[in-house]
Amino acid sequence: MRLSSAGSGKVARSPVHHPLFARCYARASVRAETGLGLAGVRERLLVGLSGRVIEIGAGNGLNFGHYPGTVAEVVAIEPEPLLRRLALEAALRARVPVDVVPGTAEALPVKSEAFDAVVLSLVLCSVRDVERALGEVRRVLRPGGEVRFFEHGRGGGRAMRLTQRALDRTLWPALSGGCHLSRDPVAALREAGFALGPLRRMVLPERGPALPASYCAFGTAWRPDEPEAR
Ligand SMILES: C[S@@+](CC[C@H](N)C(=O)[O-])C[C@H]1O[C@@H](n2cnc3c(N)ncnc32)[C@H](O)[C@@H]1O
């Protein structure tokens, strides 16, 4: 899908355009809901949320069915056109209002301090600029607001970490919609000034050999209470 730039007659390409990856992810992610137990992870990720929530890089909308009724509204940002179309369909089935919006994590198309919570699930691996994206997360969260995250990243022993780095420098990002294996999402949240709550590390799948994308972190982080310096 292409976005037409207002008035110019020119056609602008979506900033994130991975049609082949999007088709594969749409199928594989649905299988992983039961196969890898991700439906249960999503349920735990979102439990207890309330108020206004922004989900960044919502993909095909697999989180939408897990938002509790205490959530007043979800704004779901998704830049990839095919995944966004699937997210729109998922939004119609959700029990809370979900507004699916084009945009990227690095320049969220929403006002500052407008949200009680930000949801990041399997997305910091794929954004172009993690630091900028987390700066935007801070900007749009109200003081004291929370980040719920479920991310994969660096893990395992020395051989696994070397493999992750080698794949990141070669084939992996091109094959996986810009995904990276050796990022450290927890360190990135800490460096961006978030206060980290209890953290759970998990290896998925839980049985069988670990893969380069198996090392996951699940938790909550808070934006400190003081207003943003402007
Ligand atoms: C592995 S998928 C995860 C999708 C979904 N969050 C989930 O839990 O199933 C990564 C998602 O990040 C999105 N993405 C990639 N680059 C992005 C960016 N710069 N800003 C926001 N989302 C991005 C992709 O389009 C894709 O939907």
Short mmCIF file of N, CA, C and O in Angstrom, two decimals, residues 104-107 129-137:
data_model
loop_
_atom_site.label_atom_id
_atom_site.label_comp_id
_atom_site.label_asym_id
_atom_site.label_seq_id
_atom_site.Cartn_x
_atom_site.Cartn_y
_atom_site.Cartn_z
N THR A 104 5.08 5.45 13.02
CA THR A 104 6.24 4.68 13.48
C THR A 104 6.55 5.06 14.93
O THR A 104 6.21 6.14 15.40
N ALA A 105 7.26 4.14 15.58
CA ALA A 105 7.64 4.34 16.98
C ALA A 105 8.50 5.58 17.15
O ALA A 105 8.48 6.23 18.19
N GLU A 106 9.27 5.92 16.11
CA GLU A 106 10.23 7.02 16.24
C GLU A 106 9.56 8.39 16.13
O GLU A 106 10.17 9.41 16.44
N ALA A 107 8.31 8.42 15.67
CA ALA A 107 7.59 9.70 15.55
C ALA A 107 6.10 9.40 15.75
O ALA A 107 5.33 9.39 14.79
N ASP A 129 15.32 2.88 15.33
CA ASP A 129 16.12 3.63 16.29
C ASP A 129 15.49 3.45 17.69
O ASP A 129 14.50 4.11 18.02
N VAL A 130 16.08 2.56 18.47
CA VAL A 130 15.50 2.20 19.78
C VAL A 130 15.47 3.42 20.70
O VAL A 130 14.48 3.68 21.39
N GLU A 131 16.56 4.19 20.71
CA GLU A 131 16.64 5.33 21.63
C GLU A 131 15.56 6.37 21.32
O GLU A 131 14.88 6.87 22.22
N ARG A 132 15.39 6.64 20.04
CA ARG A 132 14.36 7.60 19.65
C ARG A 132 12.97 7.08 19.98
O ARG A 132 12.10 7.81 20.44
N ALA A 133 12.77 5.78 19.71
CA ALA A 133 11.46 5.17 19.99
C ALA A 133 11.13 5.27 21.48
O ALA A 133 10.02 5.65 21.85
N LEU A 134 12.13 5.00 22.34
CA LEU A 134 11.85 5.06 23.78
C LEU A 134 11.69 6.51 24.25
O LEU A 134 10.97 6.78 25.21
N GLY A 135 12.34 7.43 23.57
CA GLY A 135 12.11 8.86 23.85
C GLY A 135 10.65 9.22 23.56
O GLY A 135 10.01 9.96 24.31
N GLU A 136 10.12 8.66 22.48
CA GLU A 136 8.72 8.90 22.15
C GLU A 136 7.78 8.24 23.17
O GLU A 136 6.74 8.80 23.52
N VAL A 137 8.17 7.04 23.63
CA VAL A 137 7.35 6.36 24.66
C VAL A 137 7.26 7.26 25.90
O VAL A 137 6.18 7.48 26.46
#
